[in-house]
Short mmCIF file of C-alpha atoms and ligand atoms in Angstrom, two decimals:
data_model
loop_
_atom_site.label_atom_id
_atom_site.label_comp_id
_atom_site.label_asym_id
_atom_site.label_seq_id
_atom_site.Cartn_x
_atom_site.Cartn_y
_atom_site.Cartn_z
CA MET U 1314 97.70 43.57 96.24
CA ILE U 1315 94.02 43.37 96.46
CA ASP U 1316 92.19 43.97 93.54
CA LEU U 1317 88.47 44.94 94.25
CA LYS U 1318 87.84 46.06 90.39
CA GLY U 1319 84.11 45.37 90.41
CA LYS U 1320 83.57 45.89 93.93
CA HIS U 1321 81.12 48.07 95.38
CA TYR U 1322 81.50 49.88 98.77
CA LEU U 1323 79.67 52.68 101.01
CA VAL U 1324 82.22 54.55 102.85
CA ALA U 1325 80.14 56.03 106.07
CA GLY U 1326 81.96 58.37 108.09
CA VAL U 1327 84.23 61.18 106.33
CA ALA U 1328 84.42 64.65 107.33
CA ASN U 1329 87.61 65.83 105.55
CA LYS U 1330 91.09 64.41 104.65
CA ASN U 1331 92.61 63.60 108.13
CA SER U 1332 89.39 61.06 108.33
CA ILE U 1333 90.04 57.40 109.23
CA ALA U 1334 87.36 56.71 106.61
CA TRP U 1335 88.70 59.26 103.47
CA GLY U 1336 92.47 56.79 104.79
CA VAL U 1337 89.81 53.42 103.58
CA THR U 1338 88.43 55.28 100.88
CA GLU U 1339 92.02 55.89 99.61
CA SER U 1340 92.81 51.97 99.76
CA LEU U 1341 89.58 51.08 98.43
CA LEU U 1342 90.09 53.48 95.28
CA ARG U 1343 93.47 51.94 95.37
CA ALA U 1344 92.41 48.51 94.93
CA GLY U 1345 90.38 49.74 91.59
CA ALA U 1346 86.80 49.54 94.03
CA THR U 1347 83.68 51.92 93.36
CA VAL U 1348 83.18 53.70 96.33
CA ALA U 1349 80.23 56.58 97.67
CA LEU U 1350 80.65 58.33 100.58
CA THR U 1351 77.92 59.66 102.93
CA TYR U 1352 78.40 63.04 104.90
CA GLN U 1353 76.61 64.05 107.85
CA ASN U 1354 75.32 67.07 107.01
CA GLU U 1355 75.14 70.09 104.96
CA ARG U 1356 78.10 71.96 106.93
CA LEU U 1357 80.63 69.01 106.83
CA GLY U 1358 79.39 68.26 102.90
CA GLU U 1359 81.75 70.61 100.88
CA ARG U 1360 84.70 68.99 102.33
CA VAL U 1361 83.97 66.02 100.86
CA LEU U 1362 82.19 67.21 98.56
CA ALA U 1363 85.47 68.48 96.84
CA LEU U 1364 87.48 65.35 98.13
CA ALA U 1365 85.00 63.40 96.10
CA ALA U 1366 85.02 64.82 93.03
CA GLU U 1367 89.12 65.23 92.76
CA GLN U 1368 89.05 61.64 92.19
CA THR U 1369 88.71 60.47 88.78
CA PRO U 1370 86.12 59.39 88.49
CA PRO U 1371 84.48 61.46 90.18
CA LEU U 1372 83.15 59.20 93.57
CA ASP U 1373 78.91 59.68 94.39
CA THR U 1374 78.13 61.88 97.46
CA HIS U 1375 74.80 60.85 99.73
CA GLU U 1376 74.22 63.28 102.45
CA MET U 1377 73.14 61.00 105.73
CA ASP U 1378 72.63 61.85 109.29
CA ALA U 1379 73.00 58.29 110.49
CA THR U 1380 70.36 58.14 113.25
CA SER U 1381 67.71 59.44 110.18
CA LYS U 1382 65.67 56.14 109.51
CA GLN U 1383 64.72 57.92 106.36
CA GLN U 1384 67.91 59.67 105.27
CA VAL U 1385 70.00 55.80 106.03
CA GLU U 1386 66.74 54.54 103.69
CA GLU U 1387 67.61 56.97 101.02
CA VAL U 1388 70.36 56.68 100.71
CA PHE U 1389 70.23 52.75 99.99
CA GLY U 1390 67.45 53.05 98.13
CA LYS U 1391 69.60 54.86 95.82
CA LEU U 1392 72.52 52.86 96.25
CA GLN U 1393 69.94 49.85 94.93
CA ASP U 1394 68.90 52.12 91.93
CA LYS U 1395 72.31 53.04 90.66
CA TRP U 1396 74.74 49.53 91.87
CA GLY U 1397 71.90 46.86 92.56
CA LYS U 1398 74.32 45.28 94.73
CA LEU U 1399 77.06 45.88 97.30
CA ASP U 1400 79.82 44.06 98.46
CA GLY U 1401 80.93 45.66 101.52
CA LEU U 1402 80.09 48.86 104.28
CA VAL U 1403 82.76 51.13 106.75
CA HIS U 1404 80.72 52.60 109.35
CA SER U 1405 83.26 55.32 110.90
CA ILE U 1406 80.92 57.53 112.99
CA ALA U 1407 80.89 58.45 116.76
CA TYR U 1408 80.28 61.51 118.62
CA ALA U 1409 79.67 62.08 122.36
CA PRO U 1410 79.27 65.31 124.04
CA ARG U 1411 83.24 67.37 124.81
CA GLU U 1412 81.72 67.54 128.34
CA ASP U 1413 82.24 63.77 128.26
CA LEU U 1414 85.28 63.21 126.44
CA GLN U 1415 87.32 64.14 129.93
CA PRO U 1416 87.18 62.40 133.32
CA GLY U 1417 84.21 62.18 135.70
CA ILE U 1418 81.54 59.48 133.77
CA THR U 1419 79.26 60.17 137.06
CA ARG U 1420 78.65 63.71 135.70
CA THR U 1421 77.16 62.35 132.37
CA PRO U 1422 73.31 63.23 132.48
CA ALA U 1423 71.51 60.32 130.58
CA GLU U 1424 70.64 62.48 127.37
CA ASN U 1425 74.43 62.76 126.68
CA TYR U 1426 74.71 59.02 127.57
CA LEU U 1427 72.11 57.79 124.73
CA LEU U 1428 72.63 60.18 122.02
CA SER U 1429 76.29 59.11 122.32
CA LEU U 1430 75.37 55.12 122.03
CA HIS U 1431 72.87 56.03 119.23
CA ILE U 1432 75.43 57.52 116.76
CA SER U 1433 78.63 55.67 117.93
CA SER U 1434 77.18 52.28 118.60
CA TYR U 1435 73.72 51.65 117.17
CA THR U 1436 74.39 53.07 113.96
CA LEU U 1437 76.44 50.19 112.76
CA ILE U 1438 73.51 48.00 113.69
CA GLU U 1439 70.86 50.21 111.69
CA LEU U 1440 73.50 50.77 108.32
CA THR U 1441 73.68 47.55 108.10
CA ARG U 1442 69.85 46.45 108.85
CA ALA U 1443 69.54 49.05 105.28
CA ALA U 1444 72.49 47.19 103.46
CA MET U 1445 71.49 43.69 103.83
CA PRO U 1446 69.34 43.14 100.56
CA LEU U 1447 72.06 45.02 99.07
CA PHE U 1448 74.56 42.21 100.25
CA GLU U 1449 71.94 39.97 99.88
CA ALA U 1450 71.92 40.71 95.65
CA ALA U 1451 76.03 40.19 96.15
CA GLY U 1452 76.11 37.17 97.29
CA GLY U 1453 77.36 38.66 100.25
CA GLY U 1454 79.52 41.37 101.89
CA SER U 1455 81.65 42.28 104.62
CA VAL U 1456 80.88 45.53 107.46
CA ILE U 1457 83.36 46.98 109.36
CA THR U 1458 83.36 49.76 112.03
CA MET U 1459 86.19 51.39 113.89
CA SER U 1460 87.05 50.95 117.43
CA TYR U 1461 89.62 52.34 120.21
CA ASN U 1462 90.75 49.35 122.98
CA ALA U 1463 87.10 49.10 123.92
CA THR U 1464 88.59 46.72 126.95
CA LYS U 1465 90.49 48.92 128.65
CA VAL U 1466 90.31 52.49 130.21
CA PHE U 1467 90.91 55.54 129.03
CA PRO U 1468 90.52 58.33 131.43
CA ASN U 1469 89.57 60.98 129.24
CA TYR U 1470 87.89 58.82 126.71
CA ASN U 1471 85.34 58.42 129.21
CA LEU U 1472 82.00 57.77 127.53
CA MET U 1473 83.44 56.94 124.34
CA GLY U 1474 85.09 53.99 125.58
CA ILE U 1475 81.55 52.74 127.13
CA ALA U 1476 80.79 53.29 123.58
CA LYS U 1477 83.53 51.51 121.89
CA ALA U 1478 82.87 48.59 124.39
CA THR U 1479 78.86 48.56 123.33
CA LEU U 1480 80.50 48.69 119.61
CA GLU U 1481 82.21 46.11 120.04
CA GLN U 1482 79.94 43.61 121.19
CA SER U 1483 77.10 45.25 118.96
CA MET U 1484 79.57 44.55 116.08
CA LYS U 1485 79.59 40.54 117.52
CA TYR U 1486 76.67 39.93 118.06
CA LEU U 1487 75.70 41.77 114.04
CA ALA U 1488 78.05 39.26 113.43
CA TRP U 1489 76.07 36.25 114.17
CA ASP U 1490 72.84 37.47 112.73
CA VAL U 1491 74.19 38.04 109.70
CA GLY U 1492 76.43 35.35 109.23
CA ARG U 1493 74.53 32.72 107.43
CA LYS U 1494 74.02 34.68 105.14
CA ASN U 1495 77.46 35.21 104.12
CA VAL U 1496 77.76 38.82 105.67
CA ARG U 1497 81.18 39.11 107.77
CA VAL U 1498 81.56 42.00 110.39
CA ASN U 1499 84.56 43.29 112.01
CA ALA U 1500 86.22 46.24 114.14
CA VAL U 1501 89.14 47.88 113.24
CA SER U 1502 90.79 49.14 116.34
CA ALA U 1503 93.00 51.84 115.96
CA GLY U 1504 96.26 53.86 117.27
CA PRO U 1505 95.20 57.52 117.74
CA VAL U 1506 94.61 59.70 114.72
CA LYS U 1507 94.57 63.52 115.20
CA THR U 1508 91.17 63.76 113.24
CA LEU U 1509 87.87 66.01 113.61
CA ALA U 1510 87.03 63.69 116.31
CA ALA U 1511 89.40 63.17 118.00
CA ARG U 1512 90.47 66.87 119.16
CA GLY U 1513 87.14 67.06 121.24
CA ILE U 1514 89.17 64.56 123.75
CA GLY U 1515 90.34 65.61 126.47
CA GLY U 1516 94.42 65.49 126.28
CA PHE U 1517 94.25 63.86 122.98
CA THR U 1518 98.00 64.64 122.27
CA ASP U 1519 99.02 63.26 125.71
CA MET U 1520 97.63 60.13 124.25
CA PHE U 1521 99.23 60.21 120.99
CA GLU U 1522 102.25 60.80 122.23
CA GLN U 1523 102.08 58.30 124.55
CA ALA U 1524 100.42 55.80 122.17
CA ALA U 1525 103.86 56.44 119.70
CA LYS U 1526 106.01 55.59 123.07
CA MET U 1527 104.78 52.17 124.20
CA ALA U 1528 104.19 50.80 120.91
CA PRO U 1529 106.54 48.61 119.80
CA LEU U 1530 106.84 49.87 116.41
CA GLY U 1531 107.79 53.38 118.57
CA ARG U 1532 105.82 55.64 115.96
CA ASN U 1533 102.18 56.61 115.65
CA VAL U 1534 100.02 54.65 113.11
CA THR U 1535 99.01 56.48 110.04
CA LEU U 1536 96.10 56.71 107.67
CA GLU U 1537 97.40 54.37 105.14
CA GLU U 1538 98.13 51.41 107.43
CA ILE U 1539 95.02 51.65 108.59
CA GLY U 1540 93.08 51.98 105.18
CA ASN U 1541 94.80 49.04 104.21
CA ALA U 1542 94.31 47.07 106.65
CA SER U 1543 90.17 47.77 106.53
CA ALA U 1544 90.65 47.40 102.74
CA PHE U 1545 92.11 43.68 103.52
CA LEU U 1546 89.06 43.18 105.98
CA LEU U 1547 86.24 43.92 103.13
CA SER U 1548 88.33 42.13 100.00
CA PRO U 1549 87.79 38.19 99.68
CA LEU U 1550 91.11 37.97 101.31
CA ALA U 1551 89.11 38.20 104.73
CA ASN U 1552 86.40 35.88 103.22
CA GLY U 1553 87.44 33.82 106.69
CA ILE U 1554 87.66 36.41 109.25
CA THR U 1555 84.07 37.71 111.15
CA GLY U 1556 83.33 38.74 114.78
CA GLN U 1557 86.88 40.10 115.02
CA VAL U 1558 88.38 43.60 116.21
CA LEU U 1559 91.53 43.71 114.69
CA PHE U 1560 94.23 46.06 116.14
CA VAL U 1561 95.99 48.53 114.04
CA ASP U 1562 97.67 50.32 116.49
CA ASN U 1563 101.35 49.44 116.49
CA GLY U 1564 100.87 47.39 118.21
CA GLN U 1565 100.17 49.57 121.94
CA ASN U 1566 98.13 47.03 123.11
CA ILE U 1567 99.77 44.59 124.19
CA ILE U 1568 101.96 46.92 126.95
CA GLY U 1569 100.63 46.75 130.07
CA ALA U 1570 101.00 49.56 132.78
CA GLY U 1571 104.26 50.43 133.91
P1 NAD J 932 86.12 62.05 111.97
O1 NAD J 932 85.61 63.46 112.60
O2 NAD J 932 87.08 62.05 111.02
O3 NAD J 932 85.02 61.42 112.01
C1 NAD J 932 84.16 60.93 112.50
C2 NAD J 932 82.59 61.10 112.30
O4 NAD J 932 81.51 60.89 112.47
C3 NAD J 932 82.30 62.24 111.00
O5 NAD J 932 82.68 62.36 109.64
C4 NAD J 932 81.09 62.71 111.48
O6 NAD J 932 80.86 63.79 110.76
C5 NAD J 932 80.35 61.40 111.74
N1 NAD J 932 79.50 61.76 112.21
C6 NAD J 932 78.94 61.90 113.85
N2 NAD J 932 77.82 62.04 113.71
C7 NAD J 932 77.23 61.24 112.71
C8 NAD J 932 75.86 61.35 113.14
N3 NAD J 932 75.18 61.34 113.72
N4 NAD J 932 75.35 60.69 111.11
C9 NAD J 932 76.19 60.52 110.54
N5 NAD J 932 77.69 60.53 110.75
C10 NAD J 932 77.77 61.13 111.72
O7 NAD J 932 86.92 61.45 112.74
P2 NAD J 932 87.48 59.97 113.17
O8 NAD J 932 88.60 59.55 113.91
O9 NAD J 932 88.60 59.57 111.73
O10 NAD J 932 86.93 58.75 113.38
C11 NAD J 932 86.45 57.90 112.73
C12 NAD J 932 85.75 56.61 113.83
O11 NAD J 932 87.22 55.88 114.05
C13 NAD J 932 85.04 56.99 115.14
O12 NAD J 932 84.16 55.64 115.27
C14 NAD J 932 86.25 56.82 116.23
O13 NAD J 932 85.98 56.98 117.13
C15 NAD J 932 87.30 55.71 115.38
N6 NAD J 932 88.73 56.06 116.10
C16 NAD J 932 89.21 57.10 115.90
C17 NAD J 932 90.30 57.07 116.40
C18 NAD J 932 91.30 58.55 116.21
O14 NAD J 932 92.36 58.16 117.08
N7 NAD J 932 90.94 59.27 115.93
C19 NAD J 932 91.16 55.79 116.73
C20 NAD J 932 90.32 54.55 116.95
C21 NAD J 932 89.44 54.86 116.75
#
């Protein structure tokens, strides 16, 4: 059992109880951690505030569009005032326009490409930068982000596949950049999960069913399994691990086509 009593984490990217970020939050809470959540905007806030209020003690929540430098600074300022340190950060944020989540990258306009990479990849750098003073106060920190098998092509995943490749490489450069300050940065590459974001991907149900058929374990991964592996990376048990992609996909990624 991982013991995270006395440790403080910020989880960015809960939209509802099906979110991968919520699976991570539940694992962190089971391990005794103190967790604060951010949500993208007021519309999504309602569900997140309700989930946070159901916990004992209730979780702190903050509105934060990760592309708003001002909101990011405000949130980390509040954490500085309340906790004075941070032990870990969960980046579970991604976006691509629906029309770019089906085959046809030649149709993707520059503005969609840049928007998707800004939200899905650059914000990892932005949030890590903002967290650094709090990590330093804690004597180190651990950051995780959520990827999806970024070295492979899934025709419907399209623009998001490109964003994930950029995200994984950003994760590795960050790991180098902040490593000497005892901050670790890793990615969890999860198998498909039925979430709000996943619903936008063309043919997602087929991807989901195919993943279970292909995976050595013969089933889809659960939020609890992703959450537990994430809690491990966020814990001192993973102190020697940085710059890595940890697959939590029941082994699907090792299988070749055919
Ligand atoms: P989700 O819809 O529950 O979470 C996506 C989150 O991104 C939402 O909370 C949304 O509000 C947030 N977001 C989007 N734009 C934002 C912005 N500008 N500022 C702040 N937040 C913003 O879906 P999810 O599947 O849990 O996605 C979480 C992460 O997991 C994503 O990076 C996703 O690509 C990744 N992932 C998902 C799957 C899957 O099959 N669902 C598999 C592997 C990786």
